[in-house]
Amino acid sequence: MISLPEDYIIEQFFQYSHQPKRNRYNNTYQASCVICREGSGSSFGKKKRCYYIPKNDNIFCHNCGWSGKPFTWIRQVSGKTDTEIIAEVEEYTGECDILPSMDAPIVRKVTEKLPKDSINLSDSQQLKFYGANPIVSACLHLISNRRLNTAVNRPDNLYLSLTDPVHKNRLVLPFKNEHGDIEFYQSRTILPSDNKTRPKYVSRINAEKTLFNIDKVTNDISSVFVFEGPINAFFTKNSVAVAGITENGSATFTEKQQKQVDTTLKWLDKIWVLDSQWIDTASRKKSETLLLNGEKVFIWPEKFGKQFKDFNDICIKCKIDEISAEFIQKNSFEGLEGIIKLSEIKRFNGLCK
């Protein structure tokens, strides 16, 4: 990890911590922790349990347990990028002799927004360091095999954590809001062995779901396409995902998602795109519920619906990175027309006479 000049660290500690002070006896610095805010509003500012120990080149909090190098602390509490910090040090010292050691890469940690120690799989420097790790290699293989790195509507970055207690060794899909800030995330299994013992998808704990990829939506297309799973939303422009809906429930959006629909997506024609109703029983039931609730639903044409399970399946087998908006719009229906189309599929599956 990068080492910074002690004077610079002290200056930053006094700038970003709360009510800092120096202990002259042992040359340490302490303040109220701005990461945990000392656990409650009543203790913040009254207790000083965050310490900077210059001789150990370490900052830690006795309340929340946060511990790390000053570079990591400054990056986390200030929001500065690695480049910005290094530029400041150059200006501060008049030179730049802070180079990363060979035992660790520069990893940008986003407090609470992503799983612990998340690796940005789009960052060449991080990939160079972690490239030999078998989990990273397996994740990159999954991304390439499923065409997630070339899909037309892919998010800016995908992530992986090797240490998070909940999302360890899983592909992390960030959910950015309209302003490009990560508010939610979902992780997916990477290893085939995990599919038998762990849930395929796990969501961020104690967080309300937002719409995946809403930051990619524009007014260039008259419709917004609402998928259930994030990965299928990679392959059509103006696609978002809700990350799961109940089979027979009428509530399709969380409160936050509904607010996004009522504001950012207000003037766009909303079309639901689920897995093939020809193959997936749950998708047929969900599609029927949506149609009965007045929603517009993409009804899979027989030619495609009998061959492919979902949009990602189409793109993998046909080796393409985009399914056009026109294809969805042409095969989307609402009301009685949609119910009739769906009944034809149900008849094929022997579910109605």
Coordinates of C-alpha atoms in Angstrom, one line a residue, residues 90-328:
E90 CA 3.2 16.2 -5.0
E91 CA 2.0 19.7 -4.5
Y92 CA 2.5 19.4 -0.7
T93 CA 6.1 18.0 -0.9
G94 CA 7.2 19.4 -4.3
E95 CA 8.0 15.8 -5.4
C96 CA 6.4 12.4 -5.8
D97 CA 8.3 9.5 -4.2
I98 CA 5.2 7.6 -3.0
L99 CA 5.0 4.5 -5.0
P100 CA 3.0 1.4 -4.2
S101 CA 4.9 -1.5 -2.7
M102 CA 4.8 -4.8 -4.7
D103 CA 2.8 -6.7 -2.1
A104 CA -0.5 -4.9 -2.7
P105 CA -2.4 -3.0 -5.4
I106 CA -4.3 0.3 -5.1
V107 CA -7.9 -0.7 -4.5
R108 CA -10.6 1.8 -4.3
K109 CA -13.0 0.9 -1.4
V110 CA -16.4 2.4 -1.4
T111 CA -17.7 2.5 2.2
E112 CA -20.8 0.3 2.5
K113 CA -21.7 0.8 -1.2
L114 CA -19.9 -2.4 -2.1
P115 CA -18.9 -5.6 -0.4
K116 CA -15.6 -5.5 1.6
D117 CA -12.4 -5.1 -0.4
S118 CA -14.2 -5.1 -3.7
I119 CA -12.0 -5.5 -6.7
N120 CA -13.0 -3.4 -9.8
L121 CA -12.9 -5.9 -12.6
S122 CA -12.5 -3.1 -15.1
D123 CA -9.3 -1.7 -13.5
S124 CA -6.3 -3.0 -15.3
Q125 CA -4.0 -2.4 -12.4
Q126 CA -6.1 -4.4 -10.0
L127 CA -6.5 -7.2 -12.6
K128 CA -2.7 -7.3 -13.1
F129 CA -2.2 -7.9 -9.4
Y130 CA -5.0 -10.4 -8.9
G131 CA -4.8 -12.0 -12.3
A132 CA -3.3 -15.3 -11.0
N133 CA -6.0 -15.7 -8.3
P134 CA -8.2 -18.7 -9.4
I135 CA -11.5 -17.0 -8.2
V136 CA -10.7 -13.9 -10.2
S137 CA -9.9 -16.0 -13.2
A138 CA -13.2 -17.9 -12.8
C139 CA -15.1 -14.7 -12.5
L140 CA -13.5 -13.2 -15.6
H141 CA -14.3 -16.4 -17.5
L142 CA -17.9 -16.2 -16.4
I143 CA -18.1 -12.6 -17.6
S144 CA -16.6 -13.4 -20.9
N145 CA -18.6 -16.6 -21.4
R146 CA -21.8 -14.8 -20.8
R147 CA -20.8 -11.8 -22.9
L148 CA -21.2 -9.4 -20.0
N149 CA -18.0 -7.5 -20.9
T150 CA -19.3 -6.7 -24.4
A151 CA -23.0 -6.4 -23.9
V152 CA -24.5 -3.1 -25.2
N153 CA -26.1 -2.0 -21.9
R154 CA -23.5 -3.3 -19.5
P155 CA -22.8 -1.3 -16.3
D156 CA -19.6 0.7 -16.2
N157 CA -18.0 -1.7 -13.7
L158 CA -18.4 -5.1 -12.2
Y159 CA -16.8 -6.2 -8.9
L160 CA -15.6 -9.1 -6.9
S161 CA -14.8 -9.6 -3.2
L162 CA -12.5 -12.2 -1.9
T163 CA -13.0 -11.4 1.7
D164 CA -16.6 -10.2 2.3
P165 CA -18.4 -12.6 4.8
V166 CA -21.6 -12.6 2.8
H167 CA -20.6 -11.8 -0.8
K168 CA -17.2 -13.6 -0.9
N169 CA -16.2 -15.1 -4.2
R170 CA -19.3 -13.8 -6.0
L171 CA -19.8 -11.5 -9.0
V172 CA -21.1 -8.2 -7.7
L173 CA -23.5 -6.2 -9.8
P174 CA -23.8 -2.5 -8.7
F175 CA -27.1 -0.7 -8.8
K176 CA -26.4 3.0 -9.6
N177 CA -29.1 5.7 -9.2
E178 CA -29.9 8.4 -11.7
H179 CA -26.9 10.4 -10.6
G180 CA -24.4 7.5 -11.0
D181 CA -24.0 6.7 -7.3
I182 CA -24.2 3.1 -6.1
E183 CA -27.2 2.6 -3.8
F184 CA -27.6 -1.1 -3.9
Y185 CA -25.9 -4.2 -5.2
Q186 CA -26.6 -7.9 -5.8
S187 CA -24.0 -10.7 -6.1
R188 CA -24.1 -13.9 -8.1
T189 CA -22.4 -17.2 -7.7
I190 CA -19.3 -17.9 -9.8
L191 CA -18.3 -21.4 -9.0
P192 CA -20.5 -24.3 -10.2
S193 CA -20.0 -26.0 -6.8
D194 CA -21.6 -23.0 -5.1
N195 CA -24.8 -23.3 -7.1
K196 CA -25.6 -26.4 -5.1
T197 CA -24.9 -25.0 -1.6
R198 CA -25.4 -21.2 -1.9
P199 CA -28.2 -18.9 -3.2
K200 CA -27.6 -17.9 -6.8
Y201 CA -28.3 -14.3 -6.0
V202 CA -27.8 -12.4 -2.8
S203 CA -28.7 -8.8 -2.2
R204 CA -27.1 -6.1 -0.1
I205 CA -28.2 -6.6 3.5
N206 CA -30.5 -4.0 5.1
A207 CA -30.9 -2.0 1.9
E208 CA -33.9 -1.3 -0.2
K209 CA -33.7 -2.4 -3.8
T210 CA -33.4 0.3 -6.5
L211 CA -33.6 -0.1 -10.3
F212 CA -30.6 -1.7 -11.9
N213 CA -29.0 0.4 -14.7
I214 CA -31.4 3.3 -14.4
D215 CA -28.3 5.5 -14.9
K216 CA -28.2 4.2 -18.5
V217 CA -31.7 5.2 -19.4
T218 CA -32.2 8.0 -22.0
N219 CA -35.1 9.6 -23.9
D220 CA -33.6 8.4 -27.3
I221 CA -35.9 5.3 -27.1
S222 CA -39.6 5.8 -26.3
S223 CA -39.8 2.7 -24.0
V224 CA -38.0 1.5 -20.9
F225 CA -37.7 -2.3 -20.6
V226 CA -38.1 -3.7 -17.2
F227 CA -36.4 -7.1 -16.6
E228 CA -36.6 -9.2 -13.5
G229 CA -32.9 -10.1 -13.4
P230 CA -30.0 -7.6 -13.9
I231 CA -28.0 -9.8 -16.3
N232 CA -30.7 -9.9 -18.9
A233 CA -30.9 -6.1 -18.8
F234 CA -27.3 -6.0 -20.2
F235 CA -28.4 -6.7 -23.7
T236 CA -31.0 -4.1 -24.7
K237 CA -30.6 -0.3 -24.5
N238 CA -32.9 1.5 -22.0
S239 CA -33.2 -1.7 -19.9
V240 CA -33.5 -1.7 -16.1
A241 CA -34.1 -4.6 -13.7
V242 CA -36.0 -5.0 -10.4
A243 CA -34.0 -7.9 -9.1
G244 CA -36.9 -10.2 -8.5
I245 CA -40.7 -10.1 -8.3
T246 CA -43.2 -12.4 -6.6
E247 CA -45.0 -15.0 -8.7
N248 CA -48.5 -13.9 -7.8
G249 CA -48.0 -10.6 -6.1
S250 CA -49.3 -7.3 -7.5
A251 CA -46.5 -5.2 -5.9
T252 CA -43.7 -5.3 -8.5
F253 CA -41.6 -2.3 -7.2
T254 CA -40.1 -1.4 -3.9
E255 CA -40.9 2.1 -2.6
K256 CA -37.6 3.4 -3.9
Q257 CA -38.1 1.8 -7.3
Q258 CA -41.6 3.2 -7.6
K259 CA -40.3 6.7 -6.9
Q260 CA -37.7 6.2 -9.7
V261 CA -40.5 5.0 -12.0
D262 CA -42.7 8.0 -11.1
T263 CA -39.9 10.5 -11.8
T264 CA -37.0 9.4 -14.0
L265 CA -39.1 7.0 -16.1
K266 CA -42.4 8.9 -15.9
W267 CA -42.6 9.8 -19.6
L268 CA -41.4 6.4 -21.0
D269 CA -43.6 3.5 -22.1
K270 CA -42.9 0.7 -19.6
I271 CA -42.6 -2.8 -20.9
W272 CA -42.0 -5.9 -18.8
V273 CA -39.6 -8.5 -20.2
L274 CA -39.5 -11.8 -18.3
D275 CA -38.1 -15.2 -19.1
S276 CA -39.7 -17.2 -21.9
Q277 CA -43.3 -18.0 -21.1
W278 CA -42.9 -21.1 -23.4
I279 CA -40.4 -22.7 -21.0
D280 CA -40.7 -21.1 -17.6
T281 CA -43.9 -21.7 -15.6
A282 CA -43.2 -19.0 -13.1
S283 CA -42.8 -16.5 -16.0
R284 CA -46.2 -17.4 -17.4
K285 CA -47.8 -16.8 -14.0
K286 CA -46.0 -13.5 -13.5
S287 CA -46.8 -12.4 -17.0
E288 CA -50.5 -13.1 -16.5
T289 CA -50.5 -11.2 -13.2
L290 CA -48.9 -8.2 -14.8
L291 CA -51.4 -8.2 -17.7
L292 CA -54.3 -8.4 -15.3
N293 CA -52.9 -5.4 -13.5
G294 CA -52.8 -3.3 -16.7
E295 CA -49.1 -3.6 -17.5
K296 CA -47.6 -4.1 -20.9
V297 CA -45.7 -7.4 -21.3
F298 CA -43.2 -8.8 -23.8
I299 CA -44.7 -12.1 -25.1
W300 CA -42.0 -14.4 -26.4
P301 CA -42.6 -15.3 -30.1
E302 CA -42.8 -19.0 -30.6
K303 CA -39.7 -19.1 -32.8
F304 CA -37.5 -17.8 -29.9
G305 CA -39.6 -18.8 -26.9
K306 CA -39.2 -22.5 -27.5
Q307 CA -35.4 -22.3 -28.1
F308 CA -34.2 -19.8 -25.5
K309 CA -34.8 -19.3 -21.8
D310 CA -33.9 -15.6 -21.6
F311 CA -32.1 -12.7 -23.4
N312 CA -28.7 -13.8 -22.1
D313 CA -29.3 -17.2 -23.4
I314 CA -30.1 -15.8 -26.9
C315 CA -26.9 -13.7 -26.9
I316 CA -24.7 -16.5 -25.8
K317 CA -26.0 -19.0 -28.3
C318 CA -26.2 -16.5 -31.2
K319 CA -23.0 -14.7 -30.3
I320 CA -24.5 -11.3 -30.2
D321 CA -24.3 -8.4 -27.8
E322 CA -27.6 -6.6 -28.4
I323 CA -31.3 -7.4 -28.9
S324 CA -33.0 -4.4 -30.4
A325 CA -35.6 -2.3 -28.7
E326 CA -37.8 -2.7 -31.8
F327 CA -37.9 -6.5 -31.3
I328 CA -39.4 -6.1 -27.8

